[in-house]
Coordinates of N, CA, C and O and ligand atoms in Angstrom, one line a residue:
M11 N 84.6 82.1 96.5 CA 84.7 83.3 97.3 C 85.1 84.5 96.4 O 86.1 84.4 95.7
K12 N 84.4 85.6 96.5 CA 84.7 86.8 95.8 C 85.5 87.7 96.7 O 85.1 87.9 97.9
V13 N 86.6 88.2 96.2 CA 87.4 89.1 97.1 C 87.0 90.5 97.0 O 86.8 91.1 95.9
I14 N 86.7 91.1 98.2 CA 86.4 92.6 98.2 C 87.6 93.3 98.8 O 88.0 93.1 100.0
G15 N 88.3 94.1 98.0 CA 89.4 94.9 98.4 C 88.9 96.2 99.0 O 87.9 96.8 98.5
I16 N 89.5 96.6 100.1 CA 89.0 97.8 100.8 C 90.2 98.7 101.2 O 91.2 98.2 101.7
D17 N 90.0 100.0 100.9 CA 91.0 101.0 101.3 C 90.9 101.2 102.8 O 89.9 100.8 103.4
L18 N 91.9 101.7 103.4 CA 91.9 101.9 104.8 C 91.5 103.3 105.3 O 90.5 103.6 105.9
D19 N 92.4 104.3 104.9 CA 92.2 105.7 105.5 C 91.0 106.4 104.8 O 90.8 106.4 103.6
N20 N 90.1 106.8 105.7 CA 88.9 107.5 105.3 C 87.8 106.6 104.6 O 86.9 107.1 104.0
T21 N 88.1 105.3 104.6 CA 87.1 104.3 104.2 C 86.7 103.4 105.3 O 85.5 103.3 105.6
I22 N 87.7 102.9 106.0 CA 87.5 102.1 107.2 C 87.7 103.0 108.4 O 86.8 103.0 109.4
V23 N 88.7 103.8 108.4 CA 89.0 104.7 109.5 C 88.4 106.1 109.3 O 88.6 106.7 108.2
Q24 N 87.7 106.5 110.2 CA 87.1 107.9 110.1 C 87.9 108.9 110.9 O 88.0 108.8 112.2
Y25 N 88.4 109.9 110.2 CA 89.3 110.8 110.9 C 88.7 112.1 111.2 O 89.3 113.0 111.8
D26 N 87.4 112.3 110.8 CA 86.9 113.7 110.9 C 86.9 114.3 112.2 O 87.4 115.4 112.4
Q27 N 86.5 113.5 113.3 CA 86.5 114.1 114.6 C 87.9 114.3 115.1 O 88.2 115.4 115.7
V28 N 88.9 113.4 114.9 CA 90.2 113.6 115.4 C 90.9 114.8 114.7 O 91.6 115.6 115.3
I29 N 90.6 115.0 113.4 CA 91.1 116.2 112.7 C 90.5 117.5 113.3 O 91.2 118.5 113.5
Y30 N 89.2 117.5 113.5 CA 88.5 118.6 114.1 C 89.1 118.9 115.5 O 89.5 120.1 115.8
D31 N 89.3 117.9 116.3 CA 89.8 118.2 117.7 C 91.2 118.7 117.6 O 91.5 119.7 118.4
C32 N 92.0 118.2 116.7 CA 93.4 118.7 116.6 C 93.4 120.1 116.1 O 94.2 120.9 116.7
A33 N 92.6 120.4 115.1 CA 92.7 121.8 114.5 C 92.2 122.8 115.5 O 92.7 123.9 115.6
V34 N 91.1 122.5 116.3 CA 90.6 123.4 117.3 C 91.6 123.6 118.4 O 91.9 124.7 118.8
K35 N 92.2 122.5 118.9 CA 93.1 122.5 120.0 C 94.3 123.4 119.6 O 94.9 124.1 120.4
R36 N 94.8 123.3 118.4 CA 95.9 124.1 117.9 C 95.5 125.5 117.6 O 96.4 126.3 117.1
G37 N 94.2 125.9 117.8 CA 93.8 127.2 117.5 C 93.8 127.6 116.0 O 93.8 128.8 115.7
L38 N 93.7 126.6 115.1 CA 93.7 126.9 113.7 C 92.4 127.2 113.1 O 92.3 127.9 112.1
V39 N 91.3 126.6 113.7 CA 90.0 126.9 113.2 C 89.1 127.1 114.4 O 89.4 126.7 115.5
P40 N 88.0 127.9 114.2 CA 87.1 128.1 115.3 C 86.3 126.9 115.7 O 85.9 126.1 114.8
A41 N 86.1 126.7 117.0 CA 85.2 125.6 117.5 C 83.9 125.9 116.8 O 83.4 127.0 116.7
G42 N 83.2 124.8 116.5 CA 81.9 124.9 115.9 C 81.8 124.8 114.4 O 80.8 124.6 113.8
I43 N 83.0 124.9 113.7 CA 83.0 124.6 112.3 C 82.6 123.1 112.1 O 82.7 122.3 113.0
F44 N 82.0 122.9 110.9 CA 81.5 121.5 110.7 C 82.7 120.5 110.8 O 83.7 120.7 110.1
P45 N 82.5 119.5 111.6 CA 83.7 118.6 111.9 C 83.9 117.6 110.8 O 83.8 116.4 111.0
S46 N 84.3 118.1 109.6 CA 84.6 117.1 108.5 C 86.0 117.5 108.0 O 86.5 118.6 108.0
K47 N 86.7 116.4 107.6 CA 88.0 116.5 107.0 C 88.1 117.6 105.9 O 88.9 118.5 106.0
T48 N 87.2 117.5 105.0 CA 87.2 118.4 103.9 C 86.9 119.9 104.3 O 87.6 120.8 103.8
A49 N 86.0 120.1 105.2 CA 85.6 121.4 105.6 C 86.9 122.1 106.3 O 87.2 123.2 106.0
I50 N 87.6 121.3 107.1 CA 88.7 121.8 107.8 C 89.9 122.0 106.8 O 90.6 123.0 106.9
R51 N 90.1 121.1 105.9 CA 91.2 121.2 104.9 C 90.9 122.5 104.1 O 91.8 123.3 103.9
D52 N 89.7 122.7 103.6 CA 89.4 123.8 102.8 C 89.5 125.1 103.6 O 90.0 126.1 103.0
M53 N 89.1 125.1 104.8 CA 89.3 126.4 105.6 C 90.8 126.7 105.8 O 91.2 127.8 105.7
L54 N 91.6 125.7 106.1 CA 93.0 125.9 106.3 C 93.7 126.4 105.1 O 94.5 127.3 105.1
R55 N 93.3 125.9 103.9 CA 93.8 126.3 102.6 C 93.4 127.8 102.4 O 94.2 128.6 102.0
F56 N 92.1 128.1 102.7 CA 91.6 129.4 102.5 C 92.4 130.4 103.3 O 92.7 131.5 102.9
L57 N 92.8 130.0 104.5 CA 93.5 130.8 105.4 C 95.0 130.9 105.2 O 95.8 131.5 105.9
G58 N 95.4 130.1 104.1 CA 96.9 130.1 103.8 C 97.7 129.2 104.7 O 98.8 129.5 104.9
K59 N 97.0 128.3 105.4 CA 97.7 127.5 106.4 C 97.9 126.0 105.9 O 97.7 125.0 106.6
E60 N 98.4 125.9 104.7 CA 98.6 124.6 104.0 C 99.6 123.8 104.9 O 99.4 122.6 105.0
E61 N 100.6 124.5 105.4 CA 101.6 123.7 106.2 C 101.0 123.1 107.4 O 101.4 122.0 107.8
D62 N 100.1 123.8 108.1 CA 99.4 123.3 109.2 C 98.6 122.1 108.9 O 98.5 121.1 109.6
W63 N 98.0 122.2 107.7 CA 97.2 121.0 107.2 C 98.1 119.8 107.0 O 97.7 118.7 107.4
T64 N 99.3 120.0 106.4 CA 100.2 118.9 106.3 C 100.6 118.3 107.6 O 100.7 117.1 107.8
D65 N 100.8 119.2 108.6 CA 101.2 118.7 110.0 C 100.1 117.9 110.6 O 100.3 116.9 111.2
I66 N 98.8 118.4 110.5 CA 97.7 117.7 111.0 C 97.6 116.3 110.5 O 97.4 115.3 111.2
Q67 N 97.7 116.2 109.1 CA 97.7 114.9 108.5 C 98.7 114.0 109.0 O 98.5 112.8 109.3
G68 N 100.0 114.5 109.2 CA 101.1 113.7 109.8 C 100.7 113.2 111.1 O 100.9 112.0 111.5
Y69 N 100.0 114.0 111.9 CA 99.6 113.6 113.3 C 98.5 112.6 113.2 O 98.6 111.5 113.9
V70 N 97.4 112.8 112.5 CA 96.3 111.9 112.5 C 96.6 110.5 111.9 O 96.1 109.5 112.3
Y71 N 97.5 110.5 110.9 CA 97.8 109.2 110.3 C 98.9 108.5 111.1 O 99.2 107.3 110.9
G72 N 99.5 109.2 112.1 CA 100.5 108.7 112.9 C 100.0 108.5 114.4 O 99.1 107.9 114.6
E73 N 100.7 109.3 115.2 CA 100.4 109.2 116.7 C 98.9 109.4 117.0 O 98.4 108.8 117.9
G74 N 98.3 110.3 116.3 CA 96.8 110.6 116.6 C 95.9 109.5 116.1 O 94.7 109.6 116.5
M75 N 96.4 108.6 115.4 CA 95.4 107.6 114.8 C 94.7 106.8 115.9 O 93.6 106.4 115.7
Q76 N 95.4 106.6 117.0 CA 94.7 105.9 118.1 C 93.4 106.5 118.5 O 92.6 105.8 119.1
Y77 N 93.2 107.8 118.3 CA 91.9 108.4 118.7 C 90.9 108.4 117.6 O 89.7 108.8 117.8
A78 N 91.2 107.9 116.4 CA 90.2 107.8 115.3 C 89.4 106.5 115.5 O 89.8 105.6 116.2
R79 N 88.2 106.6 115.0 CA 87.2 105.5 115.2 C 86.9 104.8 113.8 O 87.1 105.5 112.8
P80 N 86.5 103.6 113.8 CA 86.1 103.0 112.6 C 84.7 103.6 112.2 O 84.0 104.0 113.0
F81 N 84.5 103.7 110.9 CA 83.2 104.2 110.4 C 82.1 103.3 111.0 O 82.3 102.1 111.1
P82 N 80.9 103.9 111.4 CA 79.8 103.1 111.9 C 79.5 102.0 110.9 O 79.4 102.3 109.7
G83 N 79.3 100.8 111.4 CA 78.8 99.7 110.6 C 79.9 98.9 109.9 O 79.7 97.9 109.3
V84 N 81.2 99.4 109.9 CA 82.2 98.7 109.1 C 82.6 97.4 109.7 O 82.8 96.4 108.9
I85 N 82.6 97.3 111.0 CA 83.0 96.0 111.6 C 81.9 94.9 111.4 O 82.3 93.8 110.9
P86 N 80.7 95.2 111.6 CA 79.6 94.2 111.3 C 79.7 93.9 109.8 O 79.5 92.7 109.5
F87 N 79.9 94.8 108.9 CA 80.0 94.6 107.5 C 81.1 93.5 107.3 O 80.9 92.5 106.6
L88 N 82.3 93.7 107.8 CA 83.4 92.8 107.6 C 83.1 91.4 108.1 O 83.4 90.4 107.5
R89 N 82.4 91.4 109.3 CA 82.1 90.1 109.9 C 81.1 89.4 109.1 O 81.0 88.1 109.1
S90 N 80.2 90.1 108.3 CA 79.2 89.4 107.6 C 79.7 88.8 106.3 O 79.0 88.0 105.7
L91 N 80.9 89.2 105.9 CA 81.3 88.8 104.5 C 81.5 87.3 104.3 O 80.9 86.7 103.3
P92 N 82.2 86.5 105.2 CA 82.5 85.1 104.8 C 81.2 84.3 104.7 O 81.1 83.5 103.8
G93 N 80.2 84.6 105.5 CA 78.9 83.9 105.4 C 78.2 84.1 104.1 O 77.2 83.4 103.8
H94 N 78.6 85.1 103.4 CA 77.9 85.4 102.1 C 78.8 85.2 100.9 O 78.6 85.7 99.8
G95 N 79.9 84.5 101.1 CA 80.8 84.1 100.0 C 81.8 85.2 99.6 O 82.3 85.2 98.5
F96 N 82.0 86.1 100.5 CA 83.0 87.2 100.2 C 84.2 87.1 101.2 O 84.1 86.6 102.3
C97 N 85.3 87.6 100.7 CA 86.5 87.5 101.5 C 87.2 88.9 101.4 O 87.5 89.4 100.4
P98 N 87.4 89.6 102.6 CA 87.9 91.0 102.6 C 89.4 91.0 102.6 O 90.1 90.1 103.1
V99 N 90.0 92.0 101.9 CA 91.4 92.3 102.0 C 91.6 93.8 102.1 O 90.9 94.5 101.4
I100 N 92.5 94.2 102.9 CA 92.7 95.7 103.1 C 93.9 96.0 102.2 O 95.0 95.4 102.4
I101 N 93.8 97.0 101.4 CA 94.9 97.5 100.6 C 95.0 99.0 100.7 O 94.1 99.7 100.3
S102 N 96.1 99.4 101.4 CA 96.2 100.8 101.8 C 97.4 101.4 101.2 O 98.5 100.8 101.1
H103 N 97.3 102.6 100.7 CA 98.4 103.4 100.2 C 98.8 104.4 101.3 O 98.0 105.2 101.7
R104 N 100.0 104.1 101.9 CA 100.5 104.9 103.0 C 102.0 105.1 102.8 O 102.6 104.1 102.6
T105 N 102.5 106.2 103.0 CA 104.0 106.4 103.0 C 104.5 105.7 104.3 O 103.7 105.6 105.2
M106 N 105.7 105.4 104.3 CA 106.3 104.7 105.5 C 106.4 105.7 106.6 O 106.2 105.4 107.8
Y107 N 106.8 107.0 106.2 CA 107.0 108.0 107.2 C 106.2 109.3 106.8 O 106.0 109.5 105.6
P108 N 105.8 110.2 107.8 CA 105.0 111.3 107.4 C 105.8 112.3 106.5 O 107.0 112.4 106.6
Y109 N 105.1 113.0 105.6 CA 105.6 114.0 104.7 C 106.2 115.1 105.5 O 107.2 115.8 105.2
S110 N 105.6 115.4 106.7 CA 106.0 116.5 107.5 C 107.2 116.2 108.3 O 107.6 117.0 109.2
G111 N 107.8 115.0 108.1 CA 109.0 114.7 108.9 C 108.6 113.8 110.1 O 107.4 113.4 110.3
G112 N 109.5 113.4 110.9 CA 109.2 112.6 112.1 C 109.5 111.1 111.7 O 109.6 110.8 110.6
D113 N 109.7 110.3 112.8 CA 110.1 109.0 112.5 C 109.1 107.9 112.9 O 109.4 106.8 113.1
T114 N 107.8 108.4 113.0 CA 106.7 107.4 113.2 C 106.5 106.5 112.0 O 106.3 107.0 110.9
N115 N 106.6 105.2 112.2 CA 106.4 104.3 111.1 C 104.9 104.2 110.9 O 104.1 103.6 111.7
L116 N 104.4 104.7 109.8 CA 102.9 104.8 109.5 C 102.3 103.5 109.2 O 101.1 103.3 109.4
H117 N 103.1 102.6 108.7 CA 102.5 101.2 108.4 C 102.3 100.5 109.8 O 101.2 99.9 110.0
E118 N 103.3 100.6 110.7 CA 103.1 100.0 112.0 C 102.0 100.6 112.8 O 101.2 99.9 113.4
T119 N 101.8 102.0 112.6 CA 100.8 102.7 113.3 C 99.4 102.2 112.9 O 98.5 101.9 113.7
A120 N 99.3 102.0 111.6 CA 98.0 101.5 111.0 C 97.7 100.1 111.5 O 96.5 99.8 111.9
L121 N 98.7 99.3 111.5 CA 98.5 97.9 112.0 C 98.1 97.9 113.4 O 97.2 97.1 113.8
K122 N 98.7 98.7 114.2 CA 98.4 98.8 115.6 C 96.9 99.2 115.8 O 96.2 98.7 116.7
W123 N 96.5 100.2 115.0 CA 95.1 100.6 115.1 C 94.1 99.5 114.8 O 93.1 99.3 115.4
L124 N 94.5 98.7 113.7 CA 93.6 97.6 113.3 C 93.5 96.5 114.4 O 92.5 95.9 114.6
V125 N 94.6 96.4 115.2 CA 94.6 95.5 116.3 C 93.8 96.1 117.4 O 92.9 95.4 118.0
Q126 N 94.0 97.4 117.7 CA 93.3 98.1 118.8 C 91.8 98.0 118.5 O 91.0 97.8 119.5
E127 N 91.3 98.1 117.3 CA 89.9 98.0 117.0 C 89.4 96.6 116.8 O 88.2 96.4 116.4
R128 N 90.3 95.6 117.0 CA 89.9 94.2 116.9 C 89.4 93.8 115.5 O 88.5 93.0 115.3
I129 N 90.1 94.5 114.5 CA 89.8 94.1 113.1 C 90.7 93.0 112.7 O 90.4 92.2 111.8
T130 N 91.9 92.9 113.3 CA 92.9 91.9 113.0 C 93.6 91.5 114.3 O 93.4 92.2 115.3
G131 N 94.4 90.5 114.2 CA 95.4 90.2 115.3 C 95.0 89.2 116.3 O 95.6 89.0 117.4
F132 N 93.9 88.5 116.1 CA 93.5 87.4 117.0 C 92.8 86.3 116.2 O 92.3 86.6 115.1
P133 N 92.8 85.0 116.7 CA 92.1 84.0 115.9 C 90.7 84.3 115.7 O 90.0 84.7 116.6
G134 N 90.2 84.2 114.4 CA 88.8 84.5 114.1 C 88.5 86.0 113.9 O 87.4 86.4 113.8
A135 N 89.6 86.8 113.8 CA 89.4 88.2 113.5 C 88.8 88.4 112.2 O 88.9 87.6 111.3
P136 N 88.1 89.5 112.0 CA 87.4 89.8 110.7 C 88.4 89.7 109.5 O 88.1 89.2 108.4
I137 N 89.7 90.2 109.7 CA 90.6 90.1 108.6 C 92.0 89.6 109.2 O 92.5 90.2 110.1
P138 N 92.5 88.5 108.7 CA 93.8 88.0 109.1 C 94.9 89.0 108.7 O 94.8 89.6 107.7
R139 N 96.0 89.0 109.5 CA 97.1 89.9 109.2 C 97.6 89.7 107.7 O 98.1 90.6 107.1
S140 N 97.6 88.4 107.3 CA 98.1 88.1 105.9 C 97.3 88.7 104.8 O 97.7 88.7 103.7
R141 N 96.1 89.3 105.1 CA 95.3 89.9 104.1 C 95.2 91.4 104.3 O 94.3 92.1 103.9
I142 N 96.3 92.0 104.9 CA 96.4 93.4 105.0 C 97.7 93.9 104.4 O 98.8 93.4 104.7
F143 N 97.6 94.8 103.4 CA 98.7 95.3 102.7 C 98.9 96.8 102.7 O 97.9 97.5 102.5
F144 N 100.1 97.2 103.0 CA 100.4 98.6 102.9 C 101.3 98.9 101.8 O 102.4 98.2 101.7
E145 N 101.0 99.7 100.9 CA 101.8 100.0 99.7 C 102.2 101.5 99.7 O 101.4 102.4 100.1
C146 N 103.5 101.7 99.4 CA 104.1 103.0 99.5 C 103.7 103.9 98.3 O 103.9 105.2 98.4
T147 N 103.2 103.4 97.2 CA 102.8 104.2 96.1 C 101.5 103.8 95.6 O 101.0 102.7 95.8
K148 N 100.9 104.7 94.9 CA 99.6 104.4 94.3 C 99.7 103.3 93.2 O 98.8 102.5 93.1
E149 N 100.8 103.3 92.5 CA 101.0 102.3 91.5 C 101.0 100.9 92.1 O 100.5 100.0 91.6
K150 N 101.7 100.8 93.2 CA 101.8 99.5 93.9 C 100.4 99.1 94.5 O 100.1 97.9 94.6
K151 N 99.6 100.1 94.8 CA 98.3 99.8 95.3 C 97.4 99.2 94.2 O 96.8 98.2 94.3
Y152 N 97.5 99.8 93.0 CA 96.8 99.2 91.8 C 97.3 97.8 91.5 O 96.5 96.9 91.3
E153 N 98.6 97.6 91.6 CA 99.2 96.3 91.4 C 98.7 95.3 92.3 O 98.3 94.1 92.0
R154 N 98.6 95.6 93.6 CA 98.1 94.7 94.6 C 96.7 94.4 94.4 O 96.3 93.2 94.7
I155 N 95.9 95.3 94.0 CA 94.5 95.0 93.7 C 94.4 93.9 92.7 O 93.5 93.0 92.7
K156 N 95.3 94.0 91.7 CA 95.3 92.9 90.6 C 95.8 91.6 91.2 O 95.2 90.6 91.0
T157 N 96.9 91.6 91.9 CA 97.5 90.3 92.4 C 96.6 89.7 93.4 O 96.6 88.4 93.5
E158 N 95.9 90.4 94.2 CA 95.0 89.8 95.2 C 93.6 89.4 94.5 O 92.7 88.9 95.2
M159 N 93.5 89.7 93.2 CA 92.4 89.2 92.4 C 91.1 89.7 93.0 O 90.1 89.0 93.2
C160 N 91.1 91.0 93.3 CA 89.8 91.6 93.9 C 88.7 91.6 92.8 O 89.0 91.8 91.6
H161 N 87.5 91.3 93.3 CA 86.4 91.4 92.4 C 85.8 92.8 92.5 O 85.3 93.3 91.5
F162 N 85.8 93.4 93.7 CA 85.4 94.7 93.9 C 86.5 95.5 94.6 O 87.3 94.8 95.3
F163 N 86.5 96.8 94.5 CA 87.4 97.6 95.3 C 86.7 98.8 95.8 O 86.1 99.6 95.0
I164 N 86.7 99.0 97.1 CA 86.0 100.1 97.8 C 87.0 101.2 98.2 O 88.0 100.9 98.9
D165 N 86.8 102.4 97.8 CA 87.7 103.5 98.1 C 87.0 104.8 98.2 O 85.9 105.0 97.6
D166 N 87.5 105.7 99.1 CA 86.8 107.0 99.2 C 87.3 108.0 98.2 O 86.7 109.1 98.1
L167 N 88.3 107.7 97.4 CA 88.8 108.7 96.4 C 88.4 108.3 95.0 O 88.9 107.3 94.4
I168 N 87.6 109.2 94.5 CA 87.2 109.0 93.1 C 88.3 109.0 92.1 O 88.4 108.2 91.2
E169 N 89.3 109.9 92.4 CA 90.5 110.0 91.4 C 91.2 108.7 91.4 O 91.7 108.3 90.3
F170 N 91.3 108.0 92.5 CA 91.9 106.7 92.5 C 91.1 105.7 91.7 O 91.7 104.9 90.9
L171 N 89.8 105.6 91.9 CA 89.0 104.6 91.2 C 88.9 104.8 89.7 O 88.9 103.8 89.0
I172 N 88.9 106.1 89.3 CA 88.9 106.3 87.8 C 90.2 106.5 87.2 O 90.3 106.9 86.0
G173 N 91.3 106.3 88.0 CA 92.7 106.4 87.5 C 92.9 105.5 86.3 O 92.4 104.4 86.3
D174 N 93.8 105.9 85.4 CA 94.2 105.1 84.3 C 94.7 103.7 84.6 O 94.5 102.7 83.8
L175 N 95.3 103.5 85.8 CA 95.9 102.3 86.1 C 95.0 101.3 86.8 O 95.3 100.2 87.2
F176 N 93.8 101.8 87.1 CA 92.8 100.9 87.8 C 92.5 99.7 87.0 O 92.1 99.9 85.8
P177 N 92.7 98.5 87.5 CA 92.4 97.3 86.7 C 91.0 97.2 86.2 O 90.0 97.4 86.9
L178 N 90.9 97.0 84.9 CA 89.6 97.1 84.2 C 88.6 96.1 84.6 O 87.4 96.4 84.6
D179 N 89.0 94.9 85.1 CA 88.0 93.9 85.4 C 87.6 94.0 86.8 O 86.8 93.1 87.3
V180 N 88.0 95.0 87.6 CA 87.6 95.1 89.0 C 86.5 96.1 89.1 O 86.5 97.2 88.5
I181 N 85.4 95.8 89.8 CA 84.3 96.7 90.0 C 84.6 97.8 91.0 O 85.0 97.5 92.1
R182 N 84.5 99.0 90.6 CA 84.8 100.1 91.4 C 83.6 100.5 92.3 O 82.5 100.6 91.9
V183 N 83.9 100.7 93.6 CA 82.9 101.1 94.6 C 83.4 102.3 95.3 O 84.4 102.3 96.0
L184 N 82.6 103.4 95.2 CA 83.0 104.6 95.8 C 82.3 104.7 97.2 O 81.1 104.6 97.3
F185 N 83.1 104.9 98.2 CA 82.6 105.1 99.6 C 82.4 106.6 99.7 O 83.3 107.4 99.7
D186 N 81.1 107.0 99.9 CA 80.8 108.4 99.8 C 79.9 108.8 101.0 O 78.7 109.1 100.9
P187 N 80.5 108.8 102.2 CA 79.7 108.9 103.5 C 79.0 110.3 103.6 O 78.0 110.4 104.3
F188 N 79.6 111.3 102.9 CA 78.9 112.6 103.0 C 78.1 112.9 101.8 O 77.7 114.1 101.6
D189 N 77.9 111.9 101.0 CA 77.0 112.0 99.8 C 77.4 113.2 98.9 O 76.5 114.0 98.6
K190 N 78.6 113.2 98.6 CA 79.2 114.4 97.9 C 79.2 114.2 96.4 O 79.4 115.1 95.6
H191 N 79.0 112.9 95.9 CA 79.3 112.7 94.5 C 78.0 112.1 93.9 O 77.2 111.5 94.5
P192 N 77.8 112.5 92.6 CA 76.6 111.9 91.9 C 76.8 110.5 91.6 O 77.9 109.9 91.6
D193 N 75.7 109.8 91.3 CA 75.8 108.4 90.8 C 76.4 108.5 89.4 O 76.4 109.6 88.8
N194 N 77.1 107.5 89.0 CA 77.9 107.5 87.8 C 78.1 106.1 87.3 O 78.3 105.2 88.1
P195 N 77.9 105.9 86.0 CA 78.0 104.5 85.5 C 79.4 103.9 85.7 O 79.6 102.7 85.6
E196 N 80.4 104.8 86.0 CA 81.8 104.3 86.2 C 82.0 103.5 87.5 O 82.9 102.8 87.7
Y197 N 81.1 103.8 88.5 CA 81.3 103.1 89.8 C 80.0 102.9 90.5 O 79.0 103.6 90.2
L198 N 80.0 102.0 91.4 CA 78.9 101.8 92.4 C 79.1 102.8 93.5 O 80.3 103.1 93.8
R199 N 78.1 103.2 94.2 CA 78.3 104.2 95.2 C 77.7 103.7 96.5 O 76.6 103.2 96.5
M200 N 78.4 103.8 97.6 CA 78.0 103.3 98.9 C 78.0 104.4 99.9 O 79.1 105.0 100.1
R201 N 76.9 104.8 100.4 CA 76.9 106.0 101.3 C 77.1 105.7 102.8 O 77.3 106.5 103.6
S202 N 77.0 104.4 103.1 CA 77.2 104.0 104.5 C 77.5 102.5 104.5 O 77.1 101.7 103.6
W203 N 78.2 102.1 105.5 CA 78.5 100.6 105.7 C 77.3 99.9 106.1 O 77.2 98.7 105.9
D204 N 76.3 100.6 106.6 CA 75.1 100.0 107.1 C 74.2 99.4 106.0 O 73.4 98.6 106.2
V205 N 74.5 99.8 104.7 CA 73.7 99.3 103.6 C 74.0 97.8 103.4 O 73.3 97.1 102.7
G206 N 75.2 97.4 104.0 CA 75.6 96.0 103.9 C 75.9 95.5 102.5 O 76.4 96.3 101.7
L207 N 75.5 94.3 102.2 CA 76.0 93.7 101.0 C 75.1 94.0 99.8 O 75.4 93.5 98.7
Q208 N 74.1 94.8 99.9 CA 73.2 95.0 98.7 C 73.9 95.5 97.5 O 73.6 95.2 96.4
V209 N 74.9 96.4 97.7 CA 75.7 96.9 96.6 C 76.4 95.9 95.8 O 76.7 96.0 94.6
F210 N 76.7 94.7 96.5 CA 77.6 93.7 95.9 C 76.9 92.5 95.3 O 77.5 91.6 94.9
Q211 N 75.6 92.6 95.3 CA 74.8 91.4 94.8 C 74.8 91.4 93.3 O 74.8 92.5 92.7
Ligands
LIG311 MG1 91.3 106.6 101.5

């Protein structure tokens, strides 16, 4: 069995719509702006509303997470793994509490979401609870990728994948659903979960 490590936020969980809904509802951006996380972040920064951006993130990774959806194709992808000799593990870097304050436990919130979406929490679930890890720092996330002996690691953040501490013998896979990054010998690139296992053969 080859282990495929997978990031959670913005790799399995798609926040674009919930971020858009939240920003429009709070009157921070005009309705009709392209509903992507980066478009909204960039617009709020441009408008000097960095604090509002921090608040929105606190909301969507916490209380608002229940309204986020899995990326299309990710659940069938997870289900297909064992039959092809792969075993998934989720390794997520999340602080325990939001930067913006508040006492929502963000690890519990994420776990609740994974149960809500039927990714874990029942016999025969795509990923057992014991294979889901939340790490409070980036360093611990790198460490976990090593100790779980991942063969591949899929993440939406290029900076994380090419970071100095990324374990050398793990194959980097960039999840790039908006097709923002060029191909690069440093990593494999996956533009959608629907491509299935072809990237990993
Ligand atoms: Mg991520």
